[in-house]
Coordinates of C-alpha atoms in Angstrom, one line a residue:
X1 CA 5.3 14.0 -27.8
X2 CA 3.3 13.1 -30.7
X3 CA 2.8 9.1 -29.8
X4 CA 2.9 9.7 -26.2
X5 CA -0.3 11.9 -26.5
X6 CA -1.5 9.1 -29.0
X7 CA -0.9 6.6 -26.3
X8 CA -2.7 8.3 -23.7
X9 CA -5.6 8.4 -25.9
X10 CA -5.8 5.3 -26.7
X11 CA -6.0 4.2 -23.0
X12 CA -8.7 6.7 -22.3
X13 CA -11.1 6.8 -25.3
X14 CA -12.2 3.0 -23.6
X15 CA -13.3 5.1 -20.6
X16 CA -14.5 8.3 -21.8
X17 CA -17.1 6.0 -23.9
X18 CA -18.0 4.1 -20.9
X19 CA -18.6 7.3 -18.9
X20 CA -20.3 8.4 -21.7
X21 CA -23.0 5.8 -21.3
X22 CA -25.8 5.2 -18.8
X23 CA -24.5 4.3 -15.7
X24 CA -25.1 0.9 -14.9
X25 CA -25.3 0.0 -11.3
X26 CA -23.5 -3.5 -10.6
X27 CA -23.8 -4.1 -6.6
X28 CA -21.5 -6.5 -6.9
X29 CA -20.1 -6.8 -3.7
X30 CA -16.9 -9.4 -3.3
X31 CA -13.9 -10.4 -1.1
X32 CA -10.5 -10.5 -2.2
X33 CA -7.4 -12.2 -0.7
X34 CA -3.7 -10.5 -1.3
X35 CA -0.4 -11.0 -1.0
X36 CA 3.3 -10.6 -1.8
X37 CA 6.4 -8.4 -1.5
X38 CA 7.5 -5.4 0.0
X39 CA 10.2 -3.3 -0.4
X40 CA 10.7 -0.9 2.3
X41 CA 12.7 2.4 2.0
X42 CA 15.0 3.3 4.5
X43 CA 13.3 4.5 7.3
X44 CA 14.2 8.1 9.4
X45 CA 15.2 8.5 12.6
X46 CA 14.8 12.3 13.6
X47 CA 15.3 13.4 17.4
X48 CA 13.4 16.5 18.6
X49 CA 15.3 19.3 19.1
X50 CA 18.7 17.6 18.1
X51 CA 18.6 15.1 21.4
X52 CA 20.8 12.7 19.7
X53 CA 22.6 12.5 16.4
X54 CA 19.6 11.2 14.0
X55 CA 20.1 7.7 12.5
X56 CA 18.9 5.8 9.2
X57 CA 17.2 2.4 9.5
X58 CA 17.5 -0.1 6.5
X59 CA 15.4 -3.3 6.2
X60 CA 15.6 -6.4 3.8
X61 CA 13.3 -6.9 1.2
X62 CA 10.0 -8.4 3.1
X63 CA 6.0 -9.4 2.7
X64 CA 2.8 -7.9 2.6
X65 CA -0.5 -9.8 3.1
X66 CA -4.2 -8.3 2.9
X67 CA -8.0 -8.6 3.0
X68 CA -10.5 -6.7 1.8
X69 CA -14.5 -6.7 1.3
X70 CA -15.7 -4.1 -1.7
X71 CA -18.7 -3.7 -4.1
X72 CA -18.6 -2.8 -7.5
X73 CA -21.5 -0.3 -8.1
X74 CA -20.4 0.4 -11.5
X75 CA -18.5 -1.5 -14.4
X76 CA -15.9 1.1 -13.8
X77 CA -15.7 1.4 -10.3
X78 CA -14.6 -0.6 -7.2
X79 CA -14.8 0.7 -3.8
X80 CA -13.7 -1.3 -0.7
X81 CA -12.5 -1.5 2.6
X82 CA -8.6 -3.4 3.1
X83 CA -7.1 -4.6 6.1
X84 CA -2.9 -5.3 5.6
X85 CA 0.1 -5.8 7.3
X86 CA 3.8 -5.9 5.9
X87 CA 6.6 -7.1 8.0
X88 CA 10.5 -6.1 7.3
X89 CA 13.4 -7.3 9.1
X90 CA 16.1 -4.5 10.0
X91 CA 19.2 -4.8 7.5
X92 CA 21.6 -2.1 8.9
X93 CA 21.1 0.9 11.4
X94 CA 23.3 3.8 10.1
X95 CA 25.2 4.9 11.8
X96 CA 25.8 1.8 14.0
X97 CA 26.6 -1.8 13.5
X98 CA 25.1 -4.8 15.2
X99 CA 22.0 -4.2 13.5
X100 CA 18.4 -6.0 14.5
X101 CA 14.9 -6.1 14.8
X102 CA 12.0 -5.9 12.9
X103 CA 9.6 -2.9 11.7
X104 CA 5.8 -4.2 10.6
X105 CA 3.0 -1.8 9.5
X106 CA -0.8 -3.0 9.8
X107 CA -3.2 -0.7 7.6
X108 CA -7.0 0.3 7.2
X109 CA -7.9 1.5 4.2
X110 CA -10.5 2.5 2.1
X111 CA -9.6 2.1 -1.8
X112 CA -11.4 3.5 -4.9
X113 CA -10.1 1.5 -8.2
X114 CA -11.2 2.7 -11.7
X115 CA -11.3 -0.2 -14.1
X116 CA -10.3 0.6 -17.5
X117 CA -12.8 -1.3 -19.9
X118 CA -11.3 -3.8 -22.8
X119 CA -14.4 -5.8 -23.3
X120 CA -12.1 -9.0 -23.1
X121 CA -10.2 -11.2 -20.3
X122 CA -8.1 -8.6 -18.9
X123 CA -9.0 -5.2 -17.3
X124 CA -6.4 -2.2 -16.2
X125 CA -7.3 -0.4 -13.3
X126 CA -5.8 2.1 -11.6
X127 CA -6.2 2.6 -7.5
X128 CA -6.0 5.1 -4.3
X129 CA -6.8 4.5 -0.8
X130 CA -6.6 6.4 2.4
X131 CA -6.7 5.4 6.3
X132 CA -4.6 4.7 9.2
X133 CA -2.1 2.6 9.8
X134 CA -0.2 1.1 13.2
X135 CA 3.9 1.2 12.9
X136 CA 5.8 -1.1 14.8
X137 CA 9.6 -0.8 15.4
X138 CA 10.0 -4.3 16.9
X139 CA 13.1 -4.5 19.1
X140 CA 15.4 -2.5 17.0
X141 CA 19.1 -3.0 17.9
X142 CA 22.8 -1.2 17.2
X143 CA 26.1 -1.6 18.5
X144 CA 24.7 -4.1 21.1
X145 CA 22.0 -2.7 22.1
X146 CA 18.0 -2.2 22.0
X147 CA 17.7 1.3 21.4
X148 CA 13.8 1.2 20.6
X149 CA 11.0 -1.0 20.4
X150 CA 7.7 1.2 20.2
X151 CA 4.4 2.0 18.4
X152 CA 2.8 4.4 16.7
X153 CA -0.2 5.2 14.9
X154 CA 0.2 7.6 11.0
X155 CA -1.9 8.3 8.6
X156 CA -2.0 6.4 5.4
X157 CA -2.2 6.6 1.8
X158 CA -1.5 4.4 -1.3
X159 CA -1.5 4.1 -5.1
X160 CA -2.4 0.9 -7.1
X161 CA -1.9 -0.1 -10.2
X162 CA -2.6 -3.6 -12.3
X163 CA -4.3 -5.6 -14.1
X164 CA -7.1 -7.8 -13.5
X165 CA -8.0 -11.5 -15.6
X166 CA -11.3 -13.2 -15.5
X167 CA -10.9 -16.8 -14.5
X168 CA -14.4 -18.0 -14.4
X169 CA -17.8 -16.5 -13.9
X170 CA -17.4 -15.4 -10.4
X171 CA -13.0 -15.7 -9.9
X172 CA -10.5 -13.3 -11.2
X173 CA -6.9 -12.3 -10.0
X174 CA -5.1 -9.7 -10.3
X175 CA -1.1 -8.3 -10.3
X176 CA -0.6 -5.3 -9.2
X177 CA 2.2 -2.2 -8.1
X178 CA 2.0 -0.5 -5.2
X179 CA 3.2 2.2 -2.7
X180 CA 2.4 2.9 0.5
X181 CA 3.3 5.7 3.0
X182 CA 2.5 7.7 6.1
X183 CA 2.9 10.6 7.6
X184 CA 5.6 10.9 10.3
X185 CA 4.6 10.0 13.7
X186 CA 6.0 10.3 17.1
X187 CA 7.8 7.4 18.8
X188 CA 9.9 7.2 22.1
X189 CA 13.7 5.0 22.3
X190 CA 14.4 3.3 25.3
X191 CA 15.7 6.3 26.7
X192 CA 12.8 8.3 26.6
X193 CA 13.7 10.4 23.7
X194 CA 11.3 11.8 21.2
X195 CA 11.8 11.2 17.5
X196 CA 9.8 11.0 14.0
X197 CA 9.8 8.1 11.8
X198 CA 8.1 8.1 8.4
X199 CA 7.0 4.8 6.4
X200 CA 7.1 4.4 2.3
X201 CA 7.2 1.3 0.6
X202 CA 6.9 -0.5 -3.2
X203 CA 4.7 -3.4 -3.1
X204 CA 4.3 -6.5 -6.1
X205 CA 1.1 -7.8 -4.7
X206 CA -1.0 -10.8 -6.2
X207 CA -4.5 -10.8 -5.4
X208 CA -7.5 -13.3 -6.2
X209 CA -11.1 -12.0 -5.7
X210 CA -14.7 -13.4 -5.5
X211 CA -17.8 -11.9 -6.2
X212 CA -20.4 -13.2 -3.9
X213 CA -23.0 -13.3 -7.0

């Protein structure tokens, strides 16, 4: 207890003193380009009202590619919109065999990073966003058949966490973890049954970012 309390002071007292001083206001705005891979969890199938027996979707290990514009109006804080989009392929449907298809996920967000200060090369930060996001369950198959291929729209959040290095005066990049999830929307199988589908997801994502001055 005692040198995990010393740890987490140690990664705080940076910040507390930077809070501490005048606020400095940056406007730095900048673009940033992301990318890398996704790991998405098994993904529910729940009928309404017990329609049909509820299934599991499982997808291979996929990609996730972003853009975003922010501004920086503080040394220790980032704000910016994102625009991303992952893509899975379906693995197994349980139960069921024959599986196929594809689920994809394109998000809005708005993000809010607080950079840890060092004074050196690298920076820690820590992240959250919030927005909406458009699910896709791309021509998802089992014993043969399509049984949906529909879209929704969920609410979105994430969590970020990395690490920032300067390259040069106006480059850095950045590695980060990530996870994503939604709430549970509605979709509709070929059939025209109802059922809810939630999204979660661990991301590695590399990122390099510009600052337009």
């Amino acid at each position: 207890m005692r040198l995990a309390l010393l740890a987490f002071l140690l990664v705080c007292l940076p910040l507390v003193g930077a809070l501490s001083e005048e606020p400095r206001f940056l406007s730095q705005p900048y673009v940033a380009v992301r990318g890398g891979w996704s790991n998405l969890r098994d993904m529910p199938v729940d009928y309404h009202h017990d329609a049909k027996p509820d299934r599991d979707i499982g997808f291979d290990n996929g990609w996730l590619a972003g853009l975003a514009v922010g501004t920086q109006p503080r040394d220790w804080l980032r704000v910016e919109l994102e625009l991303s989009h992952r893509q899975h392929e379906v693995a197994l449907v349980m139960p069921g065999s024959g599986a196929g298809g594809s689920a994809g996920a394109t998000a809005g967000m708005v993000n809010a990073y607080l950079d840890i200060p060092t004074g050196g090369r690298f920076t820690p930060y820590f992240g959250i966003g919030i927005g909406a996001a458009s699910l896709a369950q791309q021509d998802v198959r089992a014993d043969g058949t399509v049984f949906t291929d529909d879209r929704s729209w969920a609410f979105a959040y994430q969590a970020m966490a990395g690490v920032s290095a300067r390259l040069a005066p106006l480059w850095s990049s950045s590695l980060e973890y990530r996870w994503f999830g939604t709430s549970s929307p509605v979709f509709s199988d070929r059939e025209g049954y109802f059922y809810d589908s939630e999204t979660r997801a661990h991301a590695l994502v590399v990122g390099v970012t510009r600052s337009l001055w």
